[in-house]
CSV table of C-alpha atoms in Angstrom, one decimal:
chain,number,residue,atom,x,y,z
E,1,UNK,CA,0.0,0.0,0.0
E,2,UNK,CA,1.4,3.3,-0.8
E,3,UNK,CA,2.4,5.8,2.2
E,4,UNK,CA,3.8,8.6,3.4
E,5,UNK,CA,7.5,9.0,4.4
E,6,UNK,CA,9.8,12.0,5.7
E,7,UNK,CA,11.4,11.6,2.3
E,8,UNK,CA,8.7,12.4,0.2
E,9,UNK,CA,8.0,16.0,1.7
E,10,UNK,CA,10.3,18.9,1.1
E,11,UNK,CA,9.7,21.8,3.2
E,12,UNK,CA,10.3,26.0,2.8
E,13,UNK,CA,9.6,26.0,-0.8
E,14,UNK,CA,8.7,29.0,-3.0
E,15,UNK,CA,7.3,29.4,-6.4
E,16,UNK,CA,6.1,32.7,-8.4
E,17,UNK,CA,2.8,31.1,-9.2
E,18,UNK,CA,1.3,27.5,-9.9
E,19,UNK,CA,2.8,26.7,-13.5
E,20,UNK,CA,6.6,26.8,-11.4
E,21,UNK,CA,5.4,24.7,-8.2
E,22,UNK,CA,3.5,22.4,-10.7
E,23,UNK,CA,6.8,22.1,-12.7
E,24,UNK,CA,9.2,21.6,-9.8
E,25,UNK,CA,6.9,19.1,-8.2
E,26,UNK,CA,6.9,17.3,-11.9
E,27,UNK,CA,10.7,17.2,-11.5
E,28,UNK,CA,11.1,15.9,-8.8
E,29,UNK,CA,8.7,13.3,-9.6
E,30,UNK,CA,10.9,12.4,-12.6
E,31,UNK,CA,14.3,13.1,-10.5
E,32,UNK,CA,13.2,9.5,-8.1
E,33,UNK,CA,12.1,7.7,-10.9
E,34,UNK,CA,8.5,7.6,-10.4
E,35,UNK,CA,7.8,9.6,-13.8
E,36,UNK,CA,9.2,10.1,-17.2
E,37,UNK,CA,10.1,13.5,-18.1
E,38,UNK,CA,7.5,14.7,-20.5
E,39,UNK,CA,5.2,14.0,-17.6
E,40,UNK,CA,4.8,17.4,-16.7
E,41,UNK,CA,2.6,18.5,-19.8
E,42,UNK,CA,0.1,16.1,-18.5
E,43,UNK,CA,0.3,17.7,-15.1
E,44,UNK,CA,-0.3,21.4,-16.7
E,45,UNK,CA,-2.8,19.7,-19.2
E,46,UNK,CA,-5.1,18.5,-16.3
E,47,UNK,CA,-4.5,21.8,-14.1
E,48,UNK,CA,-6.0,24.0,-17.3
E,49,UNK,CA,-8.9,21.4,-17.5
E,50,UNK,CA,-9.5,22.1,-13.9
E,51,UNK,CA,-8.1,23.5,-10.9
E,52,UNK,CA,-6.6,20.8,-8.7
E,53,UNK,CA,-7.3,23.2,-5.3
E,54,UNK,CA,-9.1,21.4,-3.2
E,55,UNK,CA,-8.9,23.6,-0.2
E,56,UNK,CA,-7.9,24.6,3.0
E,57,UNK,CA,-4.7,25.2,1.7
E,58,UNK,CA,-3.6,22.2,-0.3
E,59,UNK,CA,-4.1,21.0,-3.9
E,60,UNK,CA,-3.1,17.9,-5.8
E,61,UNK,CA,-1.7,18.1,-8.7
E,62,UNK,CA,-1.4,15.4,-11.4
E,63,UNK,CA,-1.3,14.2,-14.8
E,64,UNK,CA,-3.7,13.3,-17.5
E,65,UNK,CA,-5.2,9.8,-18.4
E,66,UNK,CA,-3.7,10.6,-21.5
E,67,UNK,CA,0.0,10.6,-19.8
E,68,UNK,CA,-0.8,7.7,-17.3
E,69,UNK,CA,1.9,5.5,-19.4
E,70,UNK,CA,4.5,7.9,-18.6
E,71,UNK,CA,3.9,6.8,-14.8
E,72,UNK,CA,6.6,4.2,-13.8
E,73,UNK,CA,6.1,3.9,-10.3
E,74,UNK,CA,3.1,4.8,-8.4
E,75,UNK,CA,4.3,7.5,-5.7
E,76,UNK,CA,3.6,11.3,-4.0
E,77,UNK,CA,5.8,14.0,-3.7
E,78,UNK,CA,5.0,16.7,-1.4
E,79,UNK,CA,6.5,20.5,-1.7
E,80,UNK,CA,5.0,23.0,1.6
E,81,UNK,CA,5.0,26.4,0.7
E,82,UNK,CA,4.9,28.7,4.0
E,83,UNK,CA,4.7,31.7,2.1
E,84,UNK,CA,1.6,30.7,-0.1
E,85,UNK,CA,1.2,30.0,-4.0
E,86,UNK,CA,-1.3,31.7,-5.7
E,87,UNK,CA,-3.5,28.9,-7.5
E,88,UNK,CA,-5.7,31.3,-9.2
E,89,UNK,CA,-9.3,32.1,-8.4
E,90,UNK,CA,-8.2,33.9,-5.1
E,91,UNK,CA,-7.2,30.5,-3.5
E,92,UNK,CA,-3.6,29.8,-1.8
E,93,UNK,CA,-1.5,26.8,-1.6
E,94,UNK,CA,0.7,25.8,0.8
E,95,UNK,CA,0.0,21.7,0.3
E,96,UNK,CA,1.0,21.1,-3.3
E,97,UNK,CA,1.2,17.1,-3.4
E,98,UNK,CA,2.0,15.6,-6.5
E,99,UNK,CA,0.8,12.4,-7.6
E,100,UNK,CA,2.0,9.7,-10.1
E,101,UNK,CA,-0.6,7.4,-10.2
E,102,UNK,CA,-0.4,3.7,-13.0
E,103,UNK,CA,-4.0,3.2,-11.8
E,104,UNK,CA,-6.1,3.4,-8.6
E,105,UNK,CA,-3.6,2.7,-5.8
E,106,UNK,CA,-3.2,6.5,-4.9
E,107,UNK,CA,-7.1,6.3,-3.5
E,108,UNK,CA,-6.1,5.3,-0.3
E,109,UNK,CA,-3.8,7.3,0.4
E,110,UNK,CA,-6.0,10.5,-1.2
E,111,UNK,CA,-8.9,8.8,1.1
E,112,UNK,CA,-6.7,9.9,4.2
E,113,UNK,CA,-5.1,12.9,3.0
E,114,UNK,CA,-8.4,14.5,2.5
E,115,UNK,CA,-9.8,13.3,5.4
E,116,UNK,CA,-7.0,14.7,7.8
E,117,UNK,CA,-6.9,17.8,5.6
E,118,UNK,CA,-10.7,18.6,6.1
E,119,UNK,CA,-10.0,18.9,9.8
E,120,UNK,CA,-10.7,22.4,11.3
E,121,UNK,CA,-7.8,24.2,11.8
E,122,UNK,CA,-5.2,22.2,9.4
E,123,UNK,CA,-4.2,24.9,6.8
E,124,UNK,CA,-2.5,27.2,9.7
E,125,UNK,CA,-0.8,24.2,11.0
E,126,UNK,CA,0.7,23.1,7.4
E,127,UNK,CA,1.4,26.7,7.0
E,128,UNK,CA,3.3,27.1,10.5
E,129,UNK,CA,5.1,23.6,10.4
E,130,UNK,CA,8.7,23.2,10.3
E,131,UNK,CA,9.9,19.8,10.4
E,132,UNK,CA,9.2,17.3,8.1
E,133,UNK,CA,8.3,14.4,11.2
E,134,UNK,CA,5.3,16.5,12.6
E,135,UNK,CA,4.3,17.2,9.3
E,136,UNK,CA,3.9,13.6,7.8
E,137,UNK,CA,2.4,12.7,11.5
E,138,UNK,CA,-0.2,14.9,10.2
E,139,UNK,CA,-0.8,14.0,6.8
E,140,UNK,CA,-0.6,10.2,8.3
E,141,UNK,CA,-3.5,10.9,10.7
E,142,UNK,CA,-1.2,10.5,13.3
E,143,UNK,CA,-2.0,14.3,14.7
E,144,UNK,CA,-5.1,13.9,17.1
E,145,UNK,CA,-7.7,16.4,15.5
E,146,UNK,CA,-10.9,15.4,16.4
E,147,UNK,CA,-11.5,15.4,19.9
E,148,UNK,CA,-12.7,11.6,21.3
E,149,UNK,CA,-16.3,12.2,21.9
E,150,UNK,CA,-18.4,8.9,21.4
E,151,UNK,CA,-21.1,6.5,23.3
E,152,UNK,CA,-18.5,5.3,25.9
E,153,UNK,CA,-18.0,8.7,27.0
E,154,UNK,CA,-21.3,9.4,28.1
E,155,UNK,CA,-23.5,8.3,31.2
E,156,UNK,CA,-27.2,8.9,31.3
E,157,UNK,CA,-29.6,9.1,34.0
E,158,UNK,CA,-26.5,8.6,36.8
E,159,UNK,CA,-28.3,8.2,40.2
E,160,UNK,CA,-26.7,11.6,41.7
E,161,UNK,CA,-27.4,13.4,44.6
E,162,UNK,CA,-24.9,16.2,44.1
E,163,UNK,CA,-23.0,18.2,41.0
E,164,UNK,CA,-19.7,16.4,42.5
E,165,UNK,CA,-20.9,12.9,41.9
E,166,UNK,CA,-21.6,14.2,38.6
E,167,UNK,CA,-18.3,15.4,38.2
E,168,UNK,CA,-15.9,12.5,39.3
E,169,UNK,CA,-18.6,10.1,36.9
E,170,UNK,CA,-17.8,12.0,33.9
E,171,UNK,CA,-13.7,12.8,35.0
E,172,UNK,CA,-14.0,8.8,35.6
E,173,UNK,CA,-15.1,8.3,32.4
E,174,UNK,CA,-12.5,10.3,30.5
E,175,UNK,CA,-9.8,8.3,32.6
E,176,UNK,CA,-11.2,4.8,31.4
E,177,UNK,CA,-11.0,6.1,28.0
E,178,UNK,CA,-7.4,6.8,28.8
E,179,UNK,CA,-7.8,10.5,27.7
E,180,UNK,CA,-6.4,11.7,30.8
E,181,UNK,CA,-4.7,10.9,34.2
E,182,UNK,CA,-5.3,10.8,38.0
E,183,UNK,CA,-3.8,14.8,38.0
E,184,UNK,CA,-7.1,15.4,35.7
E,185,UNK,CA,-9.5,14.1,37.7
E,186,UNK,CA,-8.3,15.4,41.0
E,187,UNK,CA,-8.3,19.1,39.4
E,188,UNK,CA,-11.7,18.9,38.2
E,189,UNK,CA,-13.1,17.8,41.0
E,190,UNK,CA,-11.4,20.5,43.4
E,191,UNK,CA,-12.2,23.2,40.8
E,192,UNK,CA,-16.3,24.5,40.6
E,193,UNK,CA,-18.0,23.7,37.3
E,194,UNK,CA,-19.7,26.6,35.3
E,195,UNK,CA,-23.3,27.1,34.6
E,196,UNK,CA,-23.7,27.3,31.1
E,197,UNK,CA,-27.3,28.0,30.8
E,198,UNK,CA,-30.3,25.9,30.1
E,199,UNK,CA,-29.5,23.2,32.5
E,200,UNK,CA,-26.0,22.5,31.4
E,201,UNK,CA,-22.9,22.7,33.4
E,202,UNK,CA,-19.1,22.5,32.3
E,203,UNK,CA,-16.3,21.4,33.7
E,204,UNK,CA,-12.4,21.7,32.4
E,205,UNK,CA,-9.1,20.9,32.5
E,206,UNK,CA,-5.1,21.3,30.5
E,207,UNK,CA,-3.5,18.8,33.4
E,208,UNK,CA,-2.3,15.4,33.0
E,209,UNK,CA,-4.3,15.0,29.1
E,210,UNK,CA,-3.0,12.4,27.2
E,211,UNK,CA,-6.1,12.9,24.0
E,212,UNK,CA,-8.5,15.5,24.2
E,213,UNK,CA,-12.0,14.3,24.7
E,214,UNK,CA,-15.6,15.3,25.9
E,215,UNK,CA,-17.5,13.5,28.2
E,216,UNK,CA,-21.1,14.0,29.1
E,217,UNK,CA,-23.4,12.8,32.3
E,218,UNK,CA,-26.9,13.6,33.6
E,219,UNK,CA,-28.7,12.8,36.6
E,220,UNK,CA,-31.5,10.0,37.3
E,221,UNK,CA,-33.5,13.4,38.8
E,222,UNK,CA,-32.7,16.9,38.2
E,223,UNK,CA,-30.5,18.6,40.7
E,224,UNK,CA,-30.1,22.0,41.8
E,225,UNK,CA,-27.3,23.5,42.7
E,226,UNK,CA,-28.1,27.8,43.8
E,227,UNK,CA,-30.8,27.7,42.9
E,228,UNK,CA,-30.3,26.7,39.1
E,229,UNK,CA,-31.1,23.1,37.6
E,230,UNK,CA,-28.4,20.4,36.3
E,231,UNK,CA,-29.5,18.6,33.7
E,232,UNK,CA,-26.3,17.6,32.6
E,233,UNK,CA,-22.6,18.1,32.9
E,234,UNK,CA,-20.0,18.3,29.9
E,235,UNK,CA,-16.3,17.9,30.7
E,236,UNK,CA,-13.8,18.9,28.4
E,237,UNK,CA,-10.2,17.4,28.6
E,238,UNK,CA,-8.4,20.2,27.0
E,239,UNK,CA,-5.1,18.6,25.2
E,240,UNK,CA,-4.9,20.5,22.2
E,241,UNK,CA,-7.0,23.1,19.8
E,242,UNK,CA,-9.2,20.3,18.6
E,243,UNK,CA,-11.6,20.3,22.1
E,244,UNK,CA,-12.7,23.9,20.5
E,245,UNK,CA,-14.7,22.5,17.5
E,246,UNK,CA,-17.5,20.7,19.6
E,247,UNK,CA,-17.6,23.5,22.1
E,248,UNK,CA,-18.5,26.1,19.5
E,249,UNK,CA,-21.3,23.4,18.7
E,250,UNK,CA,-22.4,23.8,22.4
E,251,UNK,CA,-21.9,27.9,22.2
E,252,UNK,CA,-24.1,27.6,19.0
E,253,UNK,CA,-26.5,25.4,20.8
E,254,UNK,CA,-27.1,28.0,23.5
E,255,UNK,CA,-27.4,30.5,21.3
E,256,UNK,CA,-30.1,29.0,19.5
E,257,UNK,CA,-31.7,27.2,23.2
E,258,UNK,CA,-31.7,24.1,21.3
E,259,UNK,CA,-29.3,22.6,24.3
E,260,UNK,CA,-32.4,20.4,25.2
E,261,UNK,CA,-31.4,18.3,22.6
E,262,UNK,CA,-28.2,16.6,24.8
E,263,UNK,CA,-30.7,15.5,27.1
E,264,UNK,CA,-32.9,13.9,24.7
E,265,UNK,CA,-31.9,10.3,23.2
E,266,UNK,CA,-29.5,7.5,24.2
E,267,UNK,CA,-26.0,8.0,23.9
E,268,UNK,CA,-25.4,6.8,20.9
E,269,UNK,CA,-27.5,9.9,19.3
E,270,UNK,CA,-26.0,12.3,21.8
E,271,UNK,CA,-22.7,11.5,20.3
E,272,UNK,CA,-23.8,11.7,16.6
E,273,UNK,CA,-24.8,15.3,17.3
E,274,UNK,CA,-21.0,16.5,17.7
E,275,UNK,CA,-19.7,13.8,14.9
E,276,UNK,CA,-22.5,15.2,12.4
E,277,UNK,CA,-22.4,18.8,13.6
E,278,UNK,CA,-20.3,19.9,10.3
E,279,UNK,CA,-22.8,18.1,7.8
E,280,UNK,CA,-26.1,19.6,6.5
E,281,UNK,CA,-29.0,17.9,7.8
E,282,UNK,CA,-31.8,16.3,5.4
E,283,UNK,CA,-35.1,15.4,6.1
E,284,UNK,CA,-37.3,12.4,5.7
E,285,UNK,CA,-39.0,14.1,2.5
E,286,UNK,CA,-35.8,14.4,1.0
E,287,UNK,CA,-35.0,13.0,-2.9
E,288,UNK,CA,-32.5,9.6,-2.8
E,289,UNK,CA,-31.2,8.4,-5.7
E,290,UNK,CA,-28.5,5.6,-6.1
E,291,UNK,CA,-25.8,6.0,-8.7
E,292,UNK,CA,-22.7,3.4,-9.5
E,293,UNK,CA,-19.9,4.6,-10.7
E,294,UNK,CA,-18.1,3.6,-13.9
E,295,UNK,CA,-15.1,5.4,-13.9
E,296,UNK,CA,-12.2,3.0,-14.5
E,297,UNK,CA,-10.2,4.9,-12.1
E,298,UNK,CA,-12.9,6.0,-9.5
E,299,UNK,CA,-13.6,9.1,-8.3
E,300,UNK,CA,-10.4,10.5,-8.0
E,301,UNK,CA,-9.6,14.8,-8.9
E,302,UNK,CA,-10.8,15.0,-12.4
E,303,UNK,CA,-14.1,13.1,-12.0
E,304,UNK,CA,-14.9,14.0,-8.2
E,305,UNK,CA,-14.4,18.0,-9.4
E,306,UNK,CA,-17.2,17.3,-12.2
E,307,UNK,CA,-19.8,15.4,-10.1
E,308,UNK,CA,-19.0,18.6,-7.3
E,309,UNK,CA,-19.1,21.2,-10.5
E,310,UNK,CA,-22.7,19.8,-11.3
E,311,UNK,CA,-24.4,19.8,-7.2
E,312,UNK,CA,-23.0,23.2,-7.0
E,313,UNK,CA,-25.5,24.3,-9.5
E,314,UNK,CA,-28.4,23.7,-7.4
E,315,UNK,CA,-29.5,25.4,-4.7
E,316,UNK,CA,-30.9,22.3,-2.9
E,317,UNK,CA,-28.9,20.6,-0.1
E,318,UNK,CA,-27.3,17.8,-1.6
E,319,UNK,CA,-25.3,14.8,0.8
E,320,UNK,CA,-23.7,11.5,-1.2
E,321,UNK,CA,-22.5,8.6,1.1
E,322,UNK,CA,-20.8,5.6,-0.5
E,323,UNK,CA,-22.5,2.3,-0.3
E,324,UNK,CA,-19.2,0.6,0.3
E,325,UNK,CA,-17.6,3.0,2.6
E,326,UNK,CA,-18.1,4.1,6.2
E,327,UNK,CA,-21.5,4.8,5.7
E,328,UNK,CA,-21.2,8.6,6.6
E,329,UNK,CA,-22.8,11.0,4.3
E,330,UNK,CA,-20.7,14.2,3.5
E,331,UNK,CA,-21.5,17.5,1.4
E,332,UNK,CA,-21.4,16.2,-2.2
E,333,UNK,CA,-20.7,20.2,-2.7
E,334,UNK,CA,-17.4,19.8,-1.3
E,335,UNK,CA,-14.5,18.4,-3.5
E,336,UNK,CA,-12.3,17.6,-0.3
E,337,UNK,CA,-15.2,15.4,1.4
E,338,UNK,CA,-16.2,13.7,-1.8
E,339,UNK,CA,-12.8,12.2,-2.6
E,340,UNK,CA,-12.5,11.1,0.9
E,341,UNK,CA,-14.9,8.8,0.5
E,342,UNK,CA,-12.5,6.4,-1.6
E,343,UNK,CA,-14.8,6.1,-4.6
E,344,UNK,CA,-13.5,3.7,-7.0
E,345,UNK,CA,-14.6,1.7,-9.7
E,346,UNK,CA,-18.3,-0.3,-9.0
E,347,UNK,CA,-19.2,2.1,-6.1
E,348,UNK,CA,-22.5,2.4,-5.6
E,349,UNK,CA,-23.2,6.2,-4.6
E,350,UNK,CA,-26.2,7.3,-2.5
E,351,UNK,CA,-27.5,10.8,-2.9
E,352,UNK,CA,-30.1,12.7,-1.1
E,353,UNK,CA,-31.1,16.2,-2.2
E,354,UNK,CA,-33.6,18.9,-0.5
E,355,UNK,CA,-34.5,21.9,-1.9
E,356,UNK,CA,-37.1,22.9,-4.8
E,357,UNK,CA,-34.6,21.9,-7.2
E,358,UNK,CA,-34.1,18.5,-5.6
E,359,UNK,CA,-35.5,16.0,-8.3
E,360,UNK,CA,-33.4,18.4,-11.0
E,361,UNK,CA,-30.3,17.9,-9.1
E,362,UNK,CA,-30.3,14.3,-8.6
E,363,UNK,CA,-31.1,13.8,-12.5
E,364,UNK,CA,-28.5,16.0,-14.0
E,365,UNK,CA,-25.9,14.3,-11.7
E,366,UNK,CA,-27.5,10.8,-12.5
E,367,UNK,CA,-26.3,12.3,-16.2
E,368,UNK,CA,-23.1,13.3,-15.1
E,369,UNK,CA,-22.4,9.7,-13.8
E,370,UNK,CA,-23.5,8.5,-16.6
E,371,UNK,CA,-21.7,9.9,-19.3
E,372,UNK,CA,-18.3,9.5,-17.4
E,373,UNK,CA,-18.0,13.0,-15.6
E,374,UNK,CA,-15.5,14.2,-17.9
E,375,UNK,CA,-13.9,10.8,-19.1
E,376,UNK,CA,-16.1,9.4,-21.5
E,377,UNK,CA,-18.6,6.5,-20.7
């Protein structure tokens, strides 16, 4: 299986604009072999067809079907730019990874990339790094940036008498999940939780975090605690920036008093509110329509920026989840989420649309599938 090394990355680059990081990336692909040299018209050739940004900082450049038998080797090479390329259409690259692919084994390794790479926050850390080891840690998955918030981390209905109890459950619970440490628990515990509002109360801590993670815990019967109700308690084990995404979830939450939904449901559904927080929700009246894709190579740049081209006419929400994947549906209107879901050849791909152009949407990309989004049946 292809991966990542140190060796493949080369750090503090520069380039005027993306024809000269496109063309030093294409050397260096031919310098190790992996390329011959007139490799790099293919690499331009595809980057006029259509831009290979797929944001947050990073694009993936690469040749042409046409120039696949100029690939000797399947491989990646990665130049960071901390300065910035301008990649046209007012986006900036500081990811430019180069790929030489002989058929589909790059699709697992663009499966990750883009899946690491779609994490909040990522662009300022590949701009900021400097060393190649924390770098490929990221772009391995390696770099914890989602914090751990699942059904294991979450006790319902805990027969409490007092906000304390509450509070050593759910520090308990974070040390099981070996997020954190006794120092963690014991500082929680001595420290007062904040009232949040709406029946919600939150508890922190920096000390002795190995992962950062969220627990959650309610009471059996509602508790009071000067004269304002617990319903529930969130902790947060604060070990880096990634803790911040759910708790703006929470902020938003309270903003909108919809926090009565954390006490609603098992824990299971609790859980799926943070994971699914980023994703547009559908309805039950929502269009589905099941689509299998032919593309020899599966949905890799070329074909994944056609299918996102055509939802991004429609004004309708539009989600596609991949019948052979993880079962998660992601915005089919964003090119970074779509290749991560490791599309290839014989994927059957579910979409489900909402809007009043819903019907249209799911037919003109039922076309688009059809006709071999930019490749030819």
């Amino acid at each position: 299986m292809l991966s990542l090394t140190q060796q493949d990355i080369v750090l503090n680059q520069s380039a005027t604009d993306k024809t000269a990081a496109i063309s030093a990336l294409a050397s260096e692909l031919s310098q190790h072999g992996l390329v011959a040299d007139g490799y790099v018209d293919g690499m331009l050739a595809r980057e006029a067809q259509n831009s290979t940004f797929l944001g947050n900082g990073i694009a993936i450049p690469h040749g042409t079907t046409d120039t696949r038998d100029l690939v000797k080797h399947t491989g990646v090479k990665i130049h960071h730019y901390p300065n910035g390329v301008n990649w046209g259409e007012g986006n900036t690259v500081y990811l430019a990874i180069g790929i030489a692919a002989k058929s589909d084994e790059h699709l697992g390794i663009l499966k990750q990339l883009t899946r690491v790479l779609s994490a909040e926050g990522v662009a300022e850390q590949i701009q900021q790094s400097t060393d190649a080891s924390s770098l490929i840690a990221l772009l391995n998955g390696e770099t914890q940036l989602e914090a751990d918030v699942d059904a294991a981390l979450i006790a319902l209905n805990f027969p409490a008498t007092d906000l304390l109890q509450l509070t050593a459950v759910a520090g308990g619970l974070l040390k099981n999940h070996q997020a954190v440490g006794r120092d963690f628990v014991a500082d929680v515990i001595a420290k007062d939780a904040s009232y949040l509002g709406q029946g919600l109360w939150l508890a922190s801590s920096r000390q002795d975090v190995q992962r950062s993670a969220l627990s959650f815990v309610t009471p059996l019967q509602e508790l009071q605690v000067e004269d304002k109700p617990v319903k529930g308690l969130l902790m947060i084990a604060a070990g880096n920036a990634s803790y911040q995404k759910p708790l703006k979830q929470v902020s938003q939450w309270l903003y909108q008093q919809q926090v009565q939904r954390l006490f609603e449901g098992d824990a299971a559904k609790i859980s799926s509110l943070f994971a699914d927080s980023s994703e547009p929700q559908t309805s039950a009246d929502a269009n589905t329509a099941v689509y299998k894709i032919r593309n020899a190579h599966g949905l890799h740049a070329r074909p994944g920026a056609m299918l996102v081209s055509v939802a991004k006419k429609f004004e309708s929400t539009i989600q596609v989840r991949n019948l052979q994947g993880d079962g998660k549906s992601v915005n089919a209107k964003s090119l970074m989420k779509v290749i991560a879901l490791g599309v290839k050849h014989g994927h059957a791909l579910e979409f489900t649309a909402e809007g009043t152009d819903a019907g249209e949407a799911l037919n003109a990309i039922g076309d688009a599938i059809a006709t071999g989004l930019g490749e030819g049946k």
